[in-house]
């Protein structure tokens, strides 16, 4: 089974979906993403049945070697979506970073990615509940946030 970035995701209404926004800098490694997933995984696992995962990343990071390895090794079952920088502009996020506000026009890249993924599949305004606000890797090279949409389910 190969894992790649899927730009053609279809949806059906059912048990919901969890969207994870992953932000990563060029120097990020697979271990950075794996450590963040270790924090998030219990929130996903407590959903019954296990809620489908949608991973959202910046379009320009879709081929990042650490991301591709992380997806293959840790989330081969997840669907992935690439989102443009411009899409993040103006998305209100629970946490705020001056750097993200200046560079992307949103308070948190990973939170905006997760919300944009739900929005693009569900329409505006999306319905969602934050499960995990921005988590930052110890070396500050990767971030992760998680939101659950009760109405949206990605199909396999």
XYZ file of N, CA, C and O in Angstrom:
624
model
N 0.837 -1.177 0.000
C 0.000 0.000 0.000
C 0.883 1.242 0.000
O 1.770 1.380 0.814
N 0.665 2.132 -0.914
C 1.464 3.347 -0.963
C 0.684 4.495 -0.358
O -0.529 4.546 -0.428
N 1.404 5.396 0.249
C 0.793 6.583 0.816
C 1.328 7.771 0.060
O 2.517 7.934 -0.101
N 0.439 8.601 -0.418
C 0.843 9.805 -1.120
C -0.105 10.920 -0.769
O -0.971 10.777 0.075
N 0.058 12.025 -1.415
C -0.802 13.170 -1.185
C -1.975 13.063 -2.137
O -1.813 13.034 -3.347
N -3.161 12.980 -1.598
C -4.378 12.779 -2.375
C -5.098 14.108 -2.564
O -5.452 14.745 -1.584
N -5.302 14.508 -3.781
C -6.019 15.750 -4.032
C -7.448 15.483 -4.457
O -8.219 16.405 -4.640
N -7.843 14.229 -4.625
C -9.200 13.869 -5.033
C -9.851 13.024 -3.948
O -9.983 11.820 -4.081
N -10.262 13.664 -2.874
C -10.862 12.948 -1.760
C -12.367 13.097 -1.851
O -12.896 14.193 -1.922
N -13.061 11.967 -1.861
C -14.523 12.012 -1.867
C -15.005 11.837 -0.439
O -14.293 11.336 0.419
N -16.237 12.268 -0.183
C -16.751 12.190 1.172
C -18.130 11.576 1.203
O -18.853 11.591 0.226
N -18.462 11.008 2.340
C -19.818 10.554 2.620
C -20.132 10.983 4.043
O -19.233 11.110 4.868
N -21.380 11.205 4.344
C -21.770 11.572 5.704
C -21.814 10.300 6.542
O -22.442 9.340 6.161
N -21.154 10.280 7.689
C -21.194 9.122 8.570
C -20.629 9.490 9.931
O -21.012 10.484 10.483
N -19.664 8.749 10.444
C -19.184 8.896 11.813
C -18.255 10.069 12.053
O -17.874 10.295 13.175
N -17.857 10.758 11.064
C -16.947 11.872 11.263
C -15.540 11.567 10.787
O -15.219 10.445 10.410
N -14.737 12.586 10.808
C -13.347 12.496 10.379
C -12.505 13.375 11.282
O -12.971 14.410 11.747
N -11.285 12.970 11.519
C -10.321 13.802 12.225
C -9.323 14.307 11.193
O -8.765 13.522 10.426
N -9.127 15.621 11.194
C -8.119 16.234 10.324
C -6.937 16.651 11.184
O -7.104 17.283 12.227
N -5.764 16.273 10.723
C -4.519 16.651 11.387
C -3.772 17.582 10.453
O -3.518 17.240 9.300
N -3.440 18.756 10.958
C -2.595 19.680 10.214
C -1.159 19.481 10.652
O -0.866 19.480 11.854
N -0.282 19.263 9.687
C 1.145 19.087 9.969
C 1.932 20.225 9.341
O 1.873 20.427 8.125
N 2.636 20.954 10.165
C 3.555 21.971 9.666
C 4.971 21.459 9.855
O 5.265 20.820 10.868
N 5.811 21.684 8.869
C 7.194 21.246 9.028
C 8.138 22.139 8.236
O 7.808 22.609 7.154
N 9.275 22.382 8.823
C 10.331 23.151 8.168
C 11.228 22.195 7.397
O 11.181 20.990 7.582
N 12.067 22.750 6.563
C 12.950 21.916 5.734
C 13.789 20.955 6.561
O 14.012 19.828 6.161
N 14.270 21.379 7.721
C 15.140 20.543 8.540
C 14.428 19.504 9.382
O 15.074 18.736 10.106
N 13.110 19.453 9.306
C 12.345 18.482 10.107
C 12.677 17.060 9.674
O 12.952 16.793 8.505
N 12.654 16.151 10.637
C 12.916 14.743 10.330
C 11.706 13.894 10.736
O 10.790 14.360 11.418
N 11.731 12.663 10.306
C 10.642 11.742 10.590
C 10.396 11.626 12.093
O 9.249 11.562 12.540
N 11.446 11.617 12.876
C 11.310 11.494 14.332
C 10.528 12.664 14.924
O 9.790 12.483 15.903
N 10.680 13.852 14.371
C 9.922 15.019 14.856
C 8.427 14.779 14.679
O 7.629 15.011 15.585
N 8.039 14.317 13.496
C 6.631 14.053 13.213
C 6.118 12.880 14.041
O 4.997 12.909 14.549
N 6.938 11.859 14.204
C 6.541 10.684 14.989
C 6.303 11.051 16.457
O 5.357 10.551 17.081
N 7.131 11.925 17.002
C 6.951 12.352 18.399
C 5.638 13.121 18.561
O 4.921 12.936 19.554
N 5.305 13.957 17.594
C 4.037 14.688 17.647
C 2.859 13.725 17.505
O 1.849 13.856 18.201
N 2.976 12.747 16.614
C 1.909 11.753 16.436
C 1.710 10.948 17.717
O 0.590 10.607 18.083
N 2.789 10.659 18.433
C 2.681 9.910 19.686
C 1.799 10.668 20.683
O 1.040 10.053 21.429
N 1.874 11.998 20.683
C 1.016 12.801 21.560
C -0.439 12.777 21.086
O -1.361 12.797 21.896
N -0.647 12.758 19.780
C -1.986 12.857 19.206
C -2.708 11.520 19.116
O -3.936 11.470 19.183
N -1.977 10.455 18.959
C -2.562 9.136 18.705
C -3.620 8.715 19.734
O -4.666 8.198 19.354
N -3.417 8.937 21.037
C -4.454 8.527 21.998
C -5.803 9.218 21.753
O -6.854 8.622 21.995
N -5.784 10.437 21.273
C -7.034 11.147 20.979
C -7.766 10.504 19.810
O -8.991 10.459 19.781
N -7.016 10.011 18.851
C -7.605 9.315 17.713
C -8.092 7.935 18.130
O -9.193 7.522 17.798
N -7.299 7.225 18.903
C -7.620 5.848 19.288
C -8.849 5.744 20.177
O -9.515 4.720 20.183
N -9.163 6.780 20.927
C -10.316 6.678 21.826
C -11.643 6.800 21.079
O -12.695 6.584 21.658
N -11.607 7.144 19.806
C -12.819 7.189 18.996
C -13.184 5.765 18.570
O -12.328 4.991 18.189
N -14.476 5.422 18.658
C -14.924 4.086 18.292
C -16.041 4.187 17.277
O -17.024 4.867 17.537
N -15.986 3.538 16.126
C -14.777 2.884 15.652
C -13.727 3.937 15.320
O -14.050 5.103 15.241
N -12.524 3.516 15.159
C -11.459 4.476 14.881
C -11.872 5.399 13.749
O -12.152 4.959 12.641
N -11.888 6.654 14.058
C -12.313 7.669 13.112
C -11.267 7.825 12.008
O -10.077 7.837 12.283
N -11.708 7.934 10.749
C -10.745 8.129 9.661
C -9.897 9.379 9.863
O -10.366 10.371 10.422
N -8.669 9.310 9.387
C -7.730 10.427 9.506
C -7.487 11.077 8.157
O -7.255 10.400 7.154
N -7.493 12.390 8.158
C -7.134 13.192 7.003
C -5.942 14.041 7.420
O -6.019 14.764 8.417
N -4.844 13.916 6.723
C -3.636 14.671 7.031
C -3.529 15.824 6.041
O -3.586 15.617 4.826
N -3.385 17.043 6.562
C -3.268 18.230 5.714
C -1.866 18.821 5.856
O -1.371 19.006 6.973
N -1.237 19.081 4.714
C 0.103 19.668 4.679
C 0.120 20.791 3.641
O -0.736 20.836 2.759
N 1.107 21.659 3.766
C 1.277 22.687 2.746
C 1.658 22.039 1.419
O 2.448 21.083 1.386
N 1.096 22.566 0.355
C 1.362 22.037 -0.986
C 2.854 21.921 -1.275
O 3.322 20.920 -1.804
N 3.598 22.928 -0.893
C 5.034 22.927 -1.200
C 5.838 21.962 -0.332
O 7.025 21.737 -0.571
N 5.190 21.370 0.681
C 5.856 20.382 1.545
C 5.426 18.953 1.221
O 5.891 18.003 1.857
N 4.595 18.775 0.230
C 4.008 17.458 -0.066
C 5.039 16.390 -0.404
O 4.780 15.212 -0.222
N 6.199 16.772 -0.877
C 7.244 15.791 -1.213
C 8.399 15.803 -0.213
O 9.459 15.232 -0.487
N 8.218 16.431 0.928
C 9.269 16.490 1.950
C 9.609 15.053 2.355
O 8.715 14.275 2.721
N 10.880 14.669 2.279
C 11.261 13.276 2.579
C 10.815 12.799 3.967
O 10.362 11.663 4.113
N 10.921 13.650 4.975
C 10.508 13.241 6.325
C 9.004 12.994 6.375
O 8.548 12.046 7.024
N 8.235 13.802 5.689
C 6.788 13.633 5.649
C 6.429 12.313 4.971
O 5.628 11.531 5.502
N 7.008 12.052 3.820
C 6.690 10.826 3.091
C 7.059 9.579 3.899
O 6.295 8.615 3.945
N 8.198 9.614 4.553
C 8.617 8.482 5.389
C 7.681 8.327 6.580
O 7.250 7.216 6.912
N 7.351 9.435 7.232
C 6.442 9.400 8.376
C 5.092 8.799 7.982
O 4.568 7.923 8.668
N 4.536 9.248 6.885
C 3.242 8.732 6.440
C 3.314 7.237 6.143
O 2.433 6.473 6.540
N 4.364 6.823 5.471
C 4.518 5.412 5.122
C 4.683 4.543 6.377
O 4.083 3.484 6.488
N 5.480 5.016 7.336
C 5.785 4.213 8.515
C 4.715 4.274 9.610
O 4.525 3.306 10.336
N 4.045 5.414 9.756
C 3.139 5.596 10.895
C 1.662 5.729 10.523
O 0.801 5.387 11.335
N 1.370 6.244 9.347
C -0.029 6.499 8.977
C -0.347 6.030 7.561
O -0.909 6.776 6.762
N -0.032 4.773 7.229
C -0.292 4.312 5.862
C -1.785 4.262 5.533
O -2.166 4.237 4.371
N -2.637 4.288 6.551
C -4.084 4.224 6.388
C -4.716 5.605 6.226
O -5.900 5.715 5.919
N -3.959 6.666 6.461
C -4.511 8.029 6.417
C -4.587 8.541 4.984
O -3.808 8.141 4.120
N -5.545 9.413 4.745
C -5.653 10.113 3.468
C -4.975 11.458 3.650
O -5.041 12.054 4.719
N -4.325 11.947 2.606
C -3.573 13.192 2.703
C -4.071 14.220 1.702
O -4.493 13.869 0.605
N -3.977 15.477 2.119
C -4.433 16.580 1.296
C -3.380 17.686 1.335
O -2.898 18.047 2.407
N -3.025 18.196 0.158
C -2.089 19.312 0.062
C -2.889 20.602 -0.068
O -3.823 20.687 -0.864
N -2.508 21.611 0.704
C -3.227 22.878 0.760
C -2.264 24.015 0.448
O -1.136 24.037 0.948
N -2.720 24.958 -0.357
C -1.863 26.083 -0.757
C -1.678 27.075 0.389
O -2.536 27.197 1.274
N -0.568 27.796 0.337
C -0.304 28.852 1.313
C -1.448 29.867 1.322
O -1.879 30.321 2.382
N -1.936 30.224 0.139
C -2.978 31.245 0.014
C -4.265 30.834 0.729
O -4.990 31.691 1.240
N -4.552 29.556 0.784
C -5.767 29.070 1.441
C -5.750 29.374 2.938
O -6.798 29.573 3.548
N -4.576 29.445 3.532
C -4.457 29.679 4.974
C -4.747 31.126 5.359
O -5.082 31.403 6.512
N -4.615 32.033 4.402
C -4.793 33.472 4.645
C -6.142 33.751 5.301
O -7.184 33.378 4.776
N -6.097 34.341 6.485
C -7.315 34.775 7.161
C -8.032 33.722 7.981
O -9.054 34.023 8.601
N -7.536 32.482 8.013
C -8.178 31.467 8.858
C -7.877 31.805 10.321
O -6.720 31.980 10.698
N -8.921 31.917 11.113
C -8.757 32.205 12.536
C -8.385 30.923 13.264
O -9.047 29.900 13.092
N -7.336 30.986 14.055
C -6.861 29.809 14.773
C -6.827 30.094 16.273
O -6.634 31.239 16.683
N -6.994 29.059 17.090
C -6.998 29.263 18.540
C -5.673 29.785 19.093
O -5.666 30.519 20.068
N -4.539 29.373 18.501
C -3.258 29.876 18.983
C -2.694 30.856 17.959
O -3.084 30.851 16.793
N -1.790 31.694 18.424
C -1.255 32.759 17.574
C 0.269 32.793 17.632
O 0.849 32.808 18.711
N 0.873 32.819 16.471
C 2.315 32.987 16.346
C 2.541 34.210 15.472
O 1.978 34.302 14.373
N 3.349 35.138 15.958
C 3.626 36.351 15.178
C 4.241 35.999 13.826
O 3.917 36.613 12.810
N 5.107 34.996 13.805
C 5.738 34.577 12.551
C 4.698 34.040 11.570
O 4.715 34.391 10.390
N 3.794 33.199 12.046
C 2.747 32.652 11.171
C 1.816 33.745 10.673
O 1.411 33.741 9.503
N 1.462 34.678 11.551
C 0.597 35.783 11.144
C 1.237 36.596 10.031
O 0.591 36.935 9.039
N 2.515 36.891 10.188
C 3.220 37.697 9.188
C 3.427 36.933 7.884
O 3.203 37.462 6.803
N 3.819 35.694 7.972
C 4.177 34.932 6.771
C 2.983 34.315 6.045
O 2.961 34.259 4.822
N 1.996 33.837 6.807
C 0.883 33.093 6.196
C -0.483 33.749 6.375
O -1.461 33.291 5.800
N -0.572 34.767 7.221
C -1.852 35.423 7.452
C -2.792 34.618 8.324
O -4.007 34.798 8.290
N -2.227 33.709 9.128
C -3.014 32.920 10.087
C -2.162 32.755 11.339
O -0.949 32.863 11.288
N -2.808 32.486 12.451
C -2.083 32.398 13.717
C -1.234 31.160 13.892
O -0.218 31.180 14.564
N -1.638 30.064 13.281
C -0.917 28.797 13.404
C -1.075 28.023 12.099
O -2.200 27.757 11.666
N 0.021 27.662 11.495
C -0.028 26.932 10.224
C -0.705 25.574 10.392
O -1.612 25.219 9.636
N -0.307 24.799 11.392
C -0.891 23.458 11.530
C -2.377 23.527 11.858
O -3.176 22.737 11.333
N -2.790 24.471 12.692
C -4.212 24.609 12.994
C -4.995 25.049 11.758
O -6.076 24.525 11.468
N -4.439 26.001 11.024
C -5.098 26.472 9.800
C -5.193 25.353 8.763
O -6.198 25.240 8.062
N -4.161 24.525 8.663
C -4.198 23.395 7.730
C -5.321 22.423 8.088
O -6.075 21.983 7.216
N -5.424 22.070 9.362
C -6.471 21.140 9.791
C -7.850 21.732 9.492
O -8.732 21.050 8.957
N -8.040 23.005 9.800
C -9.333 23.651 9.582
C -9.627 23.793 8.097
O -10.765 23.590 7.657
N -8.609 24.113 7.307
C -8.793 24.244 5.853
C -9.181 22.908 5.225
O -9.987 22.868 4.294
N -8.620 21.824 5.731
C -8.971 20.496 5.202
C -10.441 20.209 5.441
O -11.158 19.780 4.526
N -10.901 20.447 6.650
C -12.314 20.238 6.966
C -13.186 21.169 6.121
O -14.191 20.752 5.554
N -12.777 22.425 6.007
C -13.550 23.404 5.229
C -13.663 23.021 3.769
O -14.728 23.146 3.166
N -12.579 22.553 3.189
C -12.586 22.245 1.759
C -13.490 21.062 1.432
O -14.039 20.981 0.336
N -13.650 20.154 2.377
C -14.487 18.986 2.141
C -15.919 19.178 2.612
O -16.831 18.559 2.098
N -16.103 20.018 3.584
C -17.403 20.163 4.211
C -18.125 21.427 3.764
O -19.331 21.508 3.870
N -17.402 22.394 3.292
C -18.010 23.670 2.961
C -17.882 24.643 4.117
O -17.425 24.310 5.188
N -18.272 25.860 3.866
C -18.116 26.916 4.856
C -19.499 27.313 5.349
O -20.394 27.474 4.542
N -19.736 27.502 6.626
C -18.741 27.313 7.692
C -18.665 25.839 8.097
O -19.685 25.176 8.196
N -17.469 25.362 8.314
C -17.327 23.965 8.727
C -17.727 23.799 10.188
O -17.722 24.758 10.950
N -18.088 22.570 10.535
C -18.339 22.235 11.931
C -17.185 21.364 12.394
O -16.859 20.386 11.733
N -16.606 21.734 13.490
C -15.508 20.938 14.009
C -15.215 21.269 15.453
O -15.598 22.321 15.953
N -14.536 20.346 16.100
C -14.152 20.509 17.498
C -12.649 20.271 17.596
O -12.142 19.255 17.112
N -11.966 21.197 18.220
C -10.529 21.030 18.397
C -10.260 19.922 19.406
O -10.791 19.927 20.505
N -9.449 18.956 19.006
C -9.023 17.883 19.908
C -7.637 18.163 20.460
O -7.307 17.757 21.574
N -6.813 18.840 19.663
C -5.444 19.135 20.071
C -4.999 20.409 19.373
O -4.957 20.460 18.146
N -4.719 21.434 20.172
C -4.198 22.670 19.592
C -2.719 22.481 19.269
O -2.121 21.472 19.632
N -2.161 23.447 18.620
C -0.786 23.370 18.114
C 0.185 22.769 19.129
O 0.350 23.268 20.228
N 0.792 21.678 18.709
C 1.875 21.049 19.452
C 3.145 21.299 18.650
O 3.134 21.206 17.420
N 4.226 21.592 19.334
C 5.480 21.942 18.663
C 6.539 20.924 19.050
O 6.700 20.603 20.239
N 7.264 20.422 18.046
C 8.331 19.458 18.334
C 9.417 20.114 19.185
O 9.556 21.345 19.199
N 10.183 19.309 19.876
C 11.202 19.827 20.797
C 12.229 20.714 20.096
O 12.728 21.659 20.691
N 12.514 20.437 18.833
C 13.478 21.259 18.102
C 12.798 22.379 17.303
O 13.456 23.093 16.556
N 11.475 22.509 17.434
C 10.673 23.562 16.823
C 10.630 23.486 15.292
O 10.350 24.463 14.623
N 10.866 22.302 14.736
C 10.870 22.138 13.283
C 9.577 21.541 12.738
O 9.382 21.476 11.525
N 8.689 21.103 13.624
C 7.430 20.499 13.175
C 6.318 20.869 14.158
O 6.570 21.072 15.345
N 5.102 20.963 13.629
C 3.930 21.253 14.456
C 2.782 20.348 14.035
O 2.742 19.869 12.899
N 1.847 20.144 14.958
C 0.690 19.300 14.688
C -0.509 19.845 15.455
O -0.382 20.262 16.608
N -1.669 19.853 14.806
C -2.939 20.191 15.451
C -3.995 19.236 14.925
O -3.880 18.713 13.810
N -5.060 19.010 15.725
C -6.070 18.029 15.349
C -7.469 18.587 15.618
O -7.739 19.119 16.680
N -8.338 18.435 14.611
C -9.732 18.850 14.740
C -10.618 17.700 14.265
O -10.252 16.963 13.351
N -11.758 17.531 14.921
C -12.698 16.488 14.515
C -13.957 17.125 13.964
O -14.515 18.049 14.543
N -14.401 16.614 12.820
C -15.661 17.028 12.216
C -16.649 15.886 12.412
O -16.438 14.796 11.914
N -17.754 16.137 13.120
C -18.680 15.056 13.398
C -19.491 14.622 12.158
O -19.973 13.500 12.106
N -19.615 15.487 11.168
C -20.474 15.206 10.027
C -19.761 14.609 8.836
O -20.374 14.024 7.958
N -18.473 14.781 8.779
C -17.713 14.449 7.589
C -17.006 13.125 7.757
O -16.375 12.872 8.770
N -17.101 12.274 6.753
C -16.325 11.039 6.756
C -15.698 10.868 5.394
O -16.402 10.891 4.380
N -14.389 10.701 5.383
C -13.730 10.459 4.109
C -13.930 9.012 3.734
O -13.956 8.133 4.595
N -14.105 8.769 2.460
C -14.278 7.391 1.999
C -12.942 6.805 1.621
O -11.996 7.510 1.332
N -12.876 5.499 1.635
C -11.606 4.839 1.296
C -11.533 4.521 -0.166
O -12.447 4.648 -0.899
